[in-house]
mmCIF file of C-alpha atoms in Angstrom:
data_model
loop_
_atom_site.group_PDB
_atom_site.id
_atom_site.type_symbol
_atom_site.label_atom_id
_atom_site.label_comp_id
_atom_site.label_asym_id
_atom_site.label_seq_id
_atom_site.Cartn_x
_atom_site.Cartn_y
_atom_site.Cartn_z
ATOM 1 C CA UNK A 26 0.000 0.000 0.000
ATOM 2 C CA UNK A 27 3.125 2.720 0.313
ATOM 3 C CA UNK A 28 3.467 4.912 -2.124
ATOM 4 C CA UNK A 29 4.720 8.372 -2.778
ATOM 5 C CA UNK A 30 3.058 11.480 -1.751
ATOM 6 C CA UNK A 31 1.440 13.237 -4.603
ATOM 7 C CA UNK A 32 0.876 16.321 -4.191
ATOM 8 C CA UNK A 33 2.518 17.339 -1.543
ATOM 9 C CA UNK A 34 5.952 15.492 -2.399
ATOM 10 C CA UNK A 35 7.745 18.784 -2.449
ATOM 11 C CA UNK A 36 6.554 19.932 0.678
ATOM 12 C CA UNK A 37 8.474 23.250 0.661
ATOM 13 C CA UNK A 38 7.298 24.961 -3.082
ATOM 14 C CA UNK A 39 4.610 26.895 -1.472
ATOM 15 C CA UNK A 40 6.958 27.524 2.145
ATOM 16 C CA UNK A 41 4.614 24.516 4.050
ATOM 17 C CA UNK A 42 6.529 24.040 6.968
ATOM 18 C CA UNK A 43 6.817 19.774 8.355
ATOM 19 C CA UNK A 44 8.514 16.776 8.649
ATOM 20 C CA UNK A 45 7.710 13.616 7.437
ATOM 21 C CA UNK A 46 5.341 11.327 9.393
ATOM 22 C CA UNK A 47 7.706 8.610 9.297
ATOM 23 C CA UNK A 48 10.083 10.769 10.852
ATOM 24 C CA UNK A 49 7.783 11.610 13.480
ATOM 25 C CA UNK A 50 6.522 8.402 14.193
ATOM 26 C CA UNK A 51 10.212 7.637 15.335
ATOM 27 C CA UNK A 52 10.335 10.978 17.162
ATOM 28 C CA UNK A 53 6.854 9.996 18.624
ATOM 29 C CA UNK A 54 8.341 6.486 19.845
ATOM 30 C CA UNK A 55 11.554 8.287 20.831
ATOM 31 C CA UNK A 56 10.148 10.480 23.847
ATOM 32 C CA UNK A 57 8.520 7.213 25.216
ATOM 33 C CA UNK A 58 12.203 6.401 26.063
ATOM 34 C CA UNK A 59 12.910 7.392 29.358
ATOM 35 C CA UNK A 60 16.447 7.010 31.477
ATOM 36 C CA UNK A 61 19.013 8.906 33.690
ATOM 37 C CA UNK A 62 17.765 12.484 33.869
ATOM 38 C CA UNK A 63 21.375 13.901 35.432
ATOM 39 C CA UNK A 64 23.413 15.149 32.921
ATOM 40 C CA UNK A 65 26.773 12.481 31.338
ATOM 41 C CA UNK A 66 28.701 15.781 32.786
ATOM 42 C CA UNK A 67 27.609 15.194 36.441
ATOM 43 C CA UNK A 68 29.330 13.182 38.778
ATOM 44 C CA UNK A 69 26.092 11.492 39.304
ATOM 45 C CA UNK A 70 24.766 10.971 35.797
ATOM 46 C CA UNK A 71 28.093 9.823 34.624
ATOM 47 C CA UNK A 72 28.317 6.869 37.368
ATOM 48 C CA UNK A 73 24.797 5.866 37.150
ATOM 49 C CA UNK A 74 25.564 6.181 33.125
ATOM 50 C CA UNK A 75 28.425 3.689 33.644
ATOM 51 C CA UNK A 76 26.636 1.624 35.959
ATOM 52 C CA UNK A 77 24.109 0.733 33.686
ATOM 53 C CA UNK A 78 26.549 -0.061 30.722
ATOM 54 C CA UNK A 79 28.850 -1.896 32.770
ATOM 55 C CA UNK A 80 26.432 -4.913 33.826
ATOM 56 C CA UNK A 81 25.860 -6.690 31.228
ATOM 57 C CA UNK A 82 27.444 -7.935 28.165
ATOM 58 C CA UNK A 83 24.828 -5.903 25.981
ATOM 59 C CA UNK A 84 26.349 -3.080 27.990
ATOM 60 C CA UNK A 85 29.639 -3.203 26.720
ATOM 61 C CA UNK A 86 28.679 -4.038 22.979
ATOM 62 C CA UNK A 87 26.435 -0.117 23.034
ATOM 63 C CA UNK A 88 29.930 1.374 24.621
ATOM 64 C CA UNK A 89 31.369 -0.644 21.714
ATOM 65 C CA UNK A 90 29.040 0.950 18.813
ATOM 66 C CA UNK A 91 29.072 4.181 20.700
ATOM 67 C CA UNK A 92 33.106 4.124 19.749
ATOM 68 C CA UNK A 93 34.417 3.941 23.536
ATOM 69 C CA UNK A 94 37.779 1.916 23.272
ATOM 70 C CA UNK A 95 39.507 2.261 26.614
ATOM 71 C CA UNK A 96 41.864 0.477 28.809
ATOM 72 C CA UNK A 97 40.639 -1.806 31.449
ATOM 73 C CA UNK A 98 42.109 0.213 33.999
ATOM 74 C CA UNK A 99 41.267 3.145 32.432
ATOM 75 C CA UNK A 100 37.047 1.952 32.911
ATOM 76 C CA UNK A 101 37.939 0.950 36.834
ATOM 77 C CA UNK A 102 39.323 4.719 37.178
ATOM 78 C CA UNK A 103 35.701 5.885 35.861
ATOM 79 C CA UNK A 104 34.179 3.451 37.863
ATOM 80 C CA UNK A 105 35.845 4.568 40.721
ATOM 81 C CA UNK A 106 35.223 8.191 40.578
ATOM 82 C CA UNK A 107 39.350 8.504 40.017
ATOM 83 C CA UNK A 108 38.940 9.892 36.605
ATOM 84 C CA UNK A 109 36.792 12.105 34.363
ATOM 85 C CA UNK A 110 36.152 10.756 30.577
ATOM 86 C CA UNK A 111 36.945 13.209 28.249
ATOM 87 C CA UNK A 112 34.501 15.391 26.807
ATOM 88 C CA UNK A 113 34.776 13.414 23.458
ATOM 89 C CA UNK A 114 34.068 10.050 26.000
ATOM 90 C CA UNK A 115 31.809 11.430 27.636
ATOM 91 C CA UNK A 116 29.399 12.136 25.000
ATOM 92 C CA UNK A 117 30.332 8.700 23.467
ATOM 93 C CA UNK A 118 29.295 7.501 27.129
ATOM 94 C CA UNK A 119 25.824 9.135 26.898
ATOM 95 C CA UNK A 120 25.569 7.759 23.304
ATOM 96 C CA UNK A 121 25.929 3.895 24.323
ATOM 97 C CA UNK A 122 23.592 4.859 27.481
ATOM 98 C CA UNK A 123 20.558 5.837 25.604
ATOM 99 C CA UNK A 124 21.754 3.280 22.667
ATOM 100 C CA UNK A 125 21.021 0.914 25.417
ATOM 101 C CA UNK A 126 18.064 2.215 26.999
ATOM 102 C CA UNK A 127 16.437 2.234 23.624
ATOM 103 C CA UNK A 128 17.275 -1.927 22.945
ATOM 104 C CA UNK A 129 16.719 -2.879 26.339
ATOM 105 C CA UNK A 130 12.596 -1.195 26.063
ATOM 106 C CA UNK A 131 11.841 -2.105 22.864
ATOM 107 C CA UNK A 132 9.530 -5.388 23.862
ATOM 108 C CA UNK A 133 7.767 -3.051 26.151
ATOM 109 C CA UNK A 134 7.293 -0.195 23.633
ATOM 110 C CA UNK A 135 5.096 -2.925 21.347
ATOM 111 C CA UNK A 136 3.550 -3.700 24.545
ATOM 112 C CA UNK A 137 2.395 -0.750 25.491
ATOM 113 C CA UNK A 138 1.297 0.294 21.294
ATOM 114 C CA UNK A 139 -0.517 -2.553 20.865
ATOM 115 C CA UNK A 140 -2.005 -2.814 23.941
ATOM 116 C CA UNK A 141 -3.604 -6.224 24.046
ATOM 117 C CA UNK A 142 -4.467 -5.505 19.827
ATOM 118 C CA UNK A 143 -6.840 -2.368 20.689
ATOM 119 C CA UNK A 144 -3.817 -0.362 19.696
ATOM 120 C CA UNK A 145 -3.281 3.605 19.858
ATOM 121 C CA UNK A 146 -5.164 6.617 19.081
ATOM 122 C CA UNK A 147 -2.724 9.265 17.661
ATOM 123 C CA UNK A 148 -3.496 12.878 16.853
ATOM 124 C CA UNK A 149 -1.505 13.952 13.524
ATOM 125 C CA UNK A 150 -1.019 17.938 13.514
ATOM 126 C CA UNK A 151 -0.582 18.880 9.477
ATOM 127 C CA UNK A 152 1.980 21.331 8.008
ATOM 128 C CA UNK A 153 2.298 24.350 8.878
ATOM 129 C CA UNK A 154 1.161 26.598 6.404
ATOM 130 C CA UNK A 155 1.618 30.169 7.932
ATOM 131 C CA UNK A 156 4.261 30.816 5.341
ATOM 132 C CA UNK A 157 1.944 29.607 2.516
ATOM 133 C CA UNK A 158 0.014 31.910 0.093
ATOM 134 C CA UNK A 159 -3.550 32.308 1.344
ATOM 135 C CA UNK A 160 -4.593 30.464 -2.571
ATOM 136 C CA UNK A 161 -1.868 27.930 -2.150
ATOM 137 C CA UNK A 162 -3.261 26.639 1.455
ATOM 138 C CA UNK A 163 -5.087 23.836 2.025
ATOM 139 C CA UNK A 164 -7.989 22.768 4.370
ATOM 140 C CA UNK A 165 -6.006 20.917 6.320
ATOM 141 C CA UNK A 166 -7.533 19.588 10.093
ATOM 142 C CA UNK A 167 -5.619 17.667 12.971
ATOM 143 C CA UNK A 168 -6.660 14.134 12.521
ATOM 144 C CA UNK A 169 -7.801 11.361 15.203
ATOM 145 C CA UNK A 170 -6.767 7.618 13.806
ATOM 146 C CA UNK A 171 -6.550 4.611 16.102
ATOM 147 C CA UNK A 172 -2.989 2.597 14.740
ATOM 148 C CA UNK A 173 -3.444 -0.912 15.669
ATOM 149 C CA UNK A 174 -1.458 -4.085 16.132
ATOM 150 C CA UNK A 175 1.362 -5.383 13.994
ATOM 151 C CA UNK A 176 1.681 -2.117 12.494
ATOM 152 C CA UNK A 177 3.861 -0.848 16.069
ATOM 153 C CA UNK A 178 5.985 -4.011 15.869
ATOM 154 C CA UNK A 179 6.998 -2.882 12.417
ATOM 155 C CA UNK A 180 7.502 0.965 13.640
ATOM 156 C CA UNK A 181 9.828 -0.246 16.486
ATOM 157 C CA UNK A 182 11.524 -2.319 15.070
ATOM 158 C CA UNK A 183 12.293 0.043 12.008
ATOM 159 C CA UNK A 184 12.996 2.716 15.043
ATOM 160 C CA UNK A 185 15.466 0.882 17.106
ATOM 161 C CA UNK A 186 17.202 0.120 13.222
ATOM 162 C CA UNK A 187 17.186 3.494 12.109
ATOM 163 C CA UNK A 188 15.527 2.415 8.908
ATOM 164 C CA UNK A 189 14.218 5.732 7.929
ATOM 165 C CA UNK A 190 12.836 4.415 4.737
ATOM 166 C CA UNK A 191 11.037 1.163 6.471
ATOM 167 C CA UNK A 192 9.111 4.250 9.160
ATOM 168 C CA UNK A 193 8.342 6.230 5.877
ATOM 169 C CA UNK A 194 6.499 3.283 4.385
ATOM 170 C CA UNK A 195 5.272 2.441 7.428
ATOM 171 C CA UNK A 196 3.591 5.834 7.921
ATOM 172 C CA UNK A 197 2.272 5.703 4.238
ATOM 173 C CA UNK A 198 0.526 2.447 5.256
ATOM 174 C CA UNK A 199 -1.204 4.178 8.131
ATOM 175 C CA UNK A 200 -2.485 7.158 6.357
ATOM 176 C CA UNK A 201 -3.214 5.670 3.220
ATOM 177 C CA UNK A 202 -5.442 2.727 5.126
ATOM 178 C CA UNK A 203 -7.278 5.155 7.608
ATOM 179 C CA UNK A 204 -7.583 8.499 6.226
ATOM 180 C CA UNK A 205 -9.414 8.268 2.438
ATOM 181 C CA UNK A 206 -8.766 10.070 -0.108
ATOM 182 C CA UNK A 207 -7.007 12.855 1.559
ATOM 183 C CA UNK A 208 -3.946 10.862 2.759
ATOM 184 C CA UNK A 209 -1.341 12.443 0.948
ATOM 185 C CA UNK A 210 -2.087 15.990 2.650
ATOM 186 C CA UNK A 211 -1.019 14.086 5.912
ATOM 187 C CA UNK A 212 2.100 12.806 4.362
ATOM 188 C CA UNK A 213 3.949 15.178 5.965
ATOM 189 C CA UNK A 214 2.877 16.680 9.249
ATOM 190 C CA UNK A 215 4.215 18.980 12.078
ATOM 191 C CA UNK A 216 3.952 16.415 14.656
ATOM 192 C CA UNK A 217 2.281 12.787 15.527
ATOM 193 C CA UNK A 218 1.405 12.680 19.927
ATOM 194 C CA UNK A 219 -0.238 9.795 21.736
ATOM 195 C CA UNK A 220 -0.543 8.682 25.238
ATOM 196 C CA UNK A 221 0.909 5.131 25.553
#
């Protein structure tokens, strides 16, 4: 059922002002994420930071990704509140933290979408079209849509891969199956919300 947007595939001609829905669909899933609100910089966000990485295996693979190659001794001194991280490490640090926090929620992010198959209502804001010529705008209205079932394991699953073309499609499935004819005007949006 994806497809391209029609008329609205070059969002800016007319100065509309949005972001694709498949990009915020991710950002949507995103700010369910929560973790460590002390800043990587603090002495207590850093340690809780390195806490969590350091106990597990799945820990050390994010620091791994995140591009944190260190001594052994060099970890025990941050460990031990001995020695600061560089900046440069400590924004790698912060990286593999959230990297982690991200993998580690993902079964209870399709939980909590689906829930139990009656899945989630979402409100879809459209463009912005302040910038637009009055005879260039459209009748554009926020939108109501319930997004059900297997649909969120695909979103999650494309979000925690950073497969910005598999959330595109995905979001062309949703708009094209629940909002008629008009779908393409919701292509792109200024922002997706739900409560999940």
């Amino acid at each position: 059922m994806a497809g391209t947007s029609g008329r609205w595939r070059d969002l800016g001609v007319f100065r509309a002002r949005g972001v694709h829905g498949g990009v915020a669909l991710a950002g949507g899933i995103d700010r369910m994420v929560t973790g460590i609100e002390s800043p990587v910089d603090s002495e207590r966000g850093l340690a809780a930071r390195l806490r969590y990485l350091t106990a597990s295996d799945a820990g050390y693979e994010a620091m791994d990704r995140a591009g944190i190659h260190v001594r052994p001794r060099a970890l025990i001194a941050w460990l031990a509140g001995e020695q600061t991280p560089s900046k440069a490490n400590l924004a790698r640090l912060d990286a593999a933290y959230w990297d982690l926090r991200r993998r580690n929620v993902v079964a209870d992010l399709k939980r909590r979408l689906t829930n139990s198959g009656r899945g989630t209502r979402i409100e879809i804001d459209p463009v912005d079209q302040s910038r637009v010529q009055h005879r260039h705008q459209r009748d554009l209205q926020t939108r109501n849509i319930n997004v059900r079932g297997a649909v969120w394991d695909r979103a999650v699953d494309a979000w925690i891969a950073h497969d910005t073309q598999e959330l595109e499609a995905i979001w062309d499935d949703i708009i094209q199956s629940t909002l008629g004819t008009d779908w393409d005007a919701y292509t792109h949006v200024s922002s997706i919300g739900w409560a999940a």
